[in-house]
Amino acid sequence: MEAIDSKGATFANSALVPAGYSKTSHVGLTGYWVGKYAPTGDLAPIGGTYVTYTTDSGSGAVVKSTYKRPAMPAKGLPN
Amino acid sequence: MKKVRLLSLLSVTALVTTVLITAPSVANAAPACDGKSPIQSCVGVTSDGAPYAMQVPANFNGTVALYSHGYRYNIDIPVGIPLIGGYKVTNTPEPVPGGNADVAKYFFSQGIAIVGSGFARQGWNPDSAIATNVELIDTFKKQFPTTTKVIAWGSSLGGVITQGLAEKHPGLVSAVAPMCMADNVAPELTMAGDFLWGIKVLFDPTIKAGNYSAGAAGNAEAYADLVKVFTVMGKLQAGLSSGAWPDTSSATGKSLQAAGVPSRSALLLLGLMSGLPTQSAHFDSISGPDGALKLTFPLAVSPALAVLENGTNAAALAILATQDVELQAGGAIFDNTKTDYAARVDTERVIFNAALSGNTVIDALLGALSTANPGAPRAVGNPAAIAKMKALHTNTGKINVPTILMVGVADPITPAGASQRVVDLYVEQYAADKAAAIKAYQTTRTYKTPQKNLLMLWNTTPANYTKFDAAGSPITSTPAAQGTNHCNFTSAQLVLVAKTLVAAASTGKLPTGGALNTAVRKAGNLSMDKGISIPYLKSYGDNL
Amino acid sequence: MKALQRRTLLTATAVLATVGLAVSAIPAQAAEVGVTATGIKLGMTLPMTGTASLGYNKIPGAAKAYFDYLNANGGINGRKVTLVVKDDRYVPTEAVAKTNELILKDKVMALLAPLGTANVKAVATSVNPARRGVPVLFVNTGFSGFADAKKYPTTYAVLPSYIMEAKIMGQYIKENFAGKKIGLLYQDDDFGSDALAGFKTAGVNFAVKVPYASGSQGAAAAAGWITKFKAAEADVVILFGVSSATSAMLGTAAQLGYKPQWMLGSVGGDATTIKLTGVPAGVLYNAIGFSPVPATTDMTDEYVKFFSDIYAKAVPGSAFDLNVLLGMNTAFMAAQALKAAGPNPTRKS
């Protein structure tokens, strides 16, 4: 648990939005991208590129995210 | 082997008969003993008029087990009243739980005597019962001067009496076991009062639910309440799947019904806000019949059925104990003018959201039960009577001697939260003992690890236990599941407690380790898990 | 005062040293519960059977697929990660019973991704992982309350909260559907109250709000919902419910020819799950959706490619959908937490 508190926010993972773990908060991912469902029924980002938004569970604003997901660790194994 | 069992069974039965026939008429006289072997029976009456019985084996080893029985109603119940009609007030001595032959046999096999009284008064009686027990111990020691150790145990209110004896007179007892222990008078009767009040304001406003008159008039009011509450429970059962409300419902209840609130959700909310368990003798809130109701039944129906079953079992005691304590206190003892029922169910409303029919229904129900609704008037207590009730014997939870607690996790009458509170207080007490030992080290330079004096045995419910017939209806004719109902212990569990008490009394400390683990496992359905955490009775929340 | 404190501290240390002598005679304390020299055991409760299991019952297979891959590649410092899965059918009391089994009988090190707000709350209350020091890693619910480290000190959220989702939806509505009449279908519990809170913060005004009690959703109920949305002339209808509610609504709407602009919350928005219930893919076309992880069909994404390759080998023939991706992602994050916890991971570390 101490590991998540101190490093959880930087754990590599597939999400396109950042996670918010800290010693005082166990909040997970903090946002979404918006998409449209294709004729096949699959969800795809509007305009073909992911535009992500982040916010909090309080009164904070919804902002376009500048989060750049770190590259996947080698072979998909924890680093 | 079989012979011994028969013998002790006979002895226990014979003893009851003896008490009725030949108890000395002079209070506080020496006990009358029959001089028989291998088990000698003695009877007598304490100075306050409590009949008692002693049974002493020929190979008496100096240890005696004193048992305190639980709550007995303090008024006769007319035959016509459902479930409990025909009860007559009795002070028959009970030297082992329910006359359990296995327990008596075990004690006699170890050369241990048994003793118990029927107490001087019934109803809520710890003050007089503790005094009776103190005198009884003295009487026994005088009659049998080789006595060296006293073990005390008791069930339900007898658990309160037993813990009270150990708190007030630790020097008299070597080890104690309060089983299915009630909480103190105020939290117990707040639970009863909350539930009765809820039943009254939603389902039948003619229920009195406390503030009974004195004397025969008060008895009549209590009888009428018993009949009305049982009738409401019957109607709620009939309307369980349809959601129909009893025809006796209040205007508030009827408007909730018109708004589409199912009566089962209202009943469940009353149970949750009072602190009744959501598992009962036959309803586990887990199982469902095969078919369409497999998920819906446990999710939406079973918790309400559990409250129905638990509430019906608890209602008689709730009414009669309230009446008894009101008589002792001289007025109405239940007051919910300040109770915030919405805060009470803050967590439960999330967990049982489906069974409560969603937030809209929950908010409607809590609104109806709030102080803002004049249609559900709050009960106003008599401050002097409440003060008097609080002055009745109250345990602090302090552990002075090796102590064993055992309780069903879903006991509807003496909720497991009462034992949990003692467990939690002991964690603090032990930490303080440890700090004191460290302080003592500063002067003595020897560190003595404080002794652990509390063993908690949780009587757990099986993984699932609701049974259904071929048509998918739940079966309620089977025996109550372990961990549910009031003081629903097996002989094996009672004997385990007896054995553990004997071991603790002889060594001065509770047994630990592999042998204890094995014995507990063999007794069945018991857990010593230190991580178990049962909520306290709801009224503790009011004081936070 | 200060000197006194120091003296107390010194003697306390001396005592500890004395006590320590006795303790050191006993073999070193056993490793953490659920952790051996060769393995780490985790436990999961979720609906695997019954009506509430649709879609979610693929999560354990997904998580196991990743752990199997991890174990085949050295595990966590040589320890293999195993996952014990128990079916709670989405019944809170059963989740409590099954979680007790995981902790007491199976002796897992941590709970992984338990599902459902009511169930996680029931477990928090009756099993009390916090009191036991048992980590509850990455709960599978977006209820905002579980991020509260004070109230739930051993519980970690992973999904963005329902409040966040509603706020982001609200922003999108402001930017794209200004002046339109908005309708909302939501679950009448904490899931829904979180959503309402988010929409309120975002300043969304609804023409109509339709709550449904959890468990009441179905085709018959959906027809009633549609009547309400039609009566309010909603242009945009937000479905902020579970998969079974979304499916009932879209299926019934298709039959009745009701076609507003749909907007789907992520909880009930997995296309594979919706299509499994018989809803034609075309009904979803042009609906607005939201996700924190890449599109499950986006094979240009390195994670999606990696996870879907592993999953295809581990569970052949099973579609790679949002539940699978999130399940594998959660397992992946758990692996990193275990690795980051040091050479001998404990519940505390």
Short mmCIF file of C-alpha atoms in Angstrom, two decimals, chain B residues 203 232-246 257 260-269 280 283 285 293 296-310 312 354-355 357 468 472-474 476:
data_model
loop_
_atom_site.label_atom_id
_atom_site.label_comp_id
_atom_site.label_asym_id
_atom_site.label_seq_id
_atom_site.Cartn_x
_atom_site.Cartn_y
_atom_site.Cartn_z
CA PHE B 203 -48.16 0.37 10.55
CA VAL B 232 -48.86 -6.22 12.06
CA MET B 233 -46.01 -8.69 11.56
CA GLY B 234 -48.47 -11.23 10.18
CA LYS B 235 -49.87 -8.67 7.76
CA LEU B 236 -46.42 -7.57 6.67
CA GLN B 237 -45.57 -11.19 6.00
CA ALA B 238 -48.73 -11.57 3.91
CA GLY B 239 -47.88 -8.42 1.94
CA LEU B 240 -44.24 -9.19 1.54
CA SER B 241 -44.11 -9.89 -2.16
CA SER B 242 -46.98 -7.63 -3.22
CA GLY B 243 -45.66 -4.77 -1.08
CA ALA B 244 -49.13 -4.24 0.42
CA TRP B 245 -49.34 -2.36 3.72
CA PRO B 246 -51.32 -3.50 6.77
CA GLN B 257 -48.14 3.05 0.11
CA GLY B 260 -45.52 3.07 -4.36
CA VAL B 261 -43.27 2.32 -1.40
CA PRO B 262 -43.39 -1.44 -0.75
CA SER B 263 -44.13 -2.33 2.88
CA ARG B 264 -41.13 -4.70 2.90
CA SER B 265 -38.77 -1.77 2.23
CA ALA B 266 -40.36 0.17 5.09
CA LEU B 267 -39.98 -2.81 7.43
CA LEU B 268 -36.35 -3.31 6.41
CA LEU B 269 -35.58 0.35 7.05
CA SER B 280 -32.23 -14.46 10.75
CA PHE B 283 -33.14 -16.03 5.97
CA SER B 285 -29.88 -12.66 2.56
CA LEU B 293 -35.98 -15.04 -8.28
CA THR B 296 -34.04 -10.89 -6.83
CA PHE B 297 -34.88 -12.86 -3.69
CA PRO B 298 -31.59 -12.30 -1.81
CA LEU B 299 -31.15 -8.81 -3.23
CA ALA B 300 -34.65 -7.41 -2.73
CA VAL B 301 -36.64 -9.68 -0.42
CA SER B 302 -34.55 -11.76 1.97
CA PRO B 303 -33.21 -8.86 4.11
CA ALA B 304 -36.79 -7.74 4.83
CA LEU B 305 -37.80 -11.31 5.70
CA ALA B 306 -34.85 -11.52 8.08
CA VAL B 307 -36.01 -8.34 9.82
CA LEU B 308 -39.54 -9.74 9.96
CA GLU B 309 -38.34 -12.93 11.61
CA ASN B 310 -35.91 -11.16 13.96
CA THR B 312 -41.13 -10.88 15.64
CA ALA B 354 -32.06 -2.65 -3.83
CA ALA B 355 -34.09 -4.15 -0.96
CA SER B 357 -36.19 0.09 -3.43
CA PHE B 468 -36.59 -23.53 -0.64
CA GLY B 472 -39.55 -21.93 -4.69
CA SER B 473 -41.02 -20.87 -1.34
CA PRO B 474 -38.62 -20.50 1.57
CA THR B 476 -39.18 -21.92 7.79
#
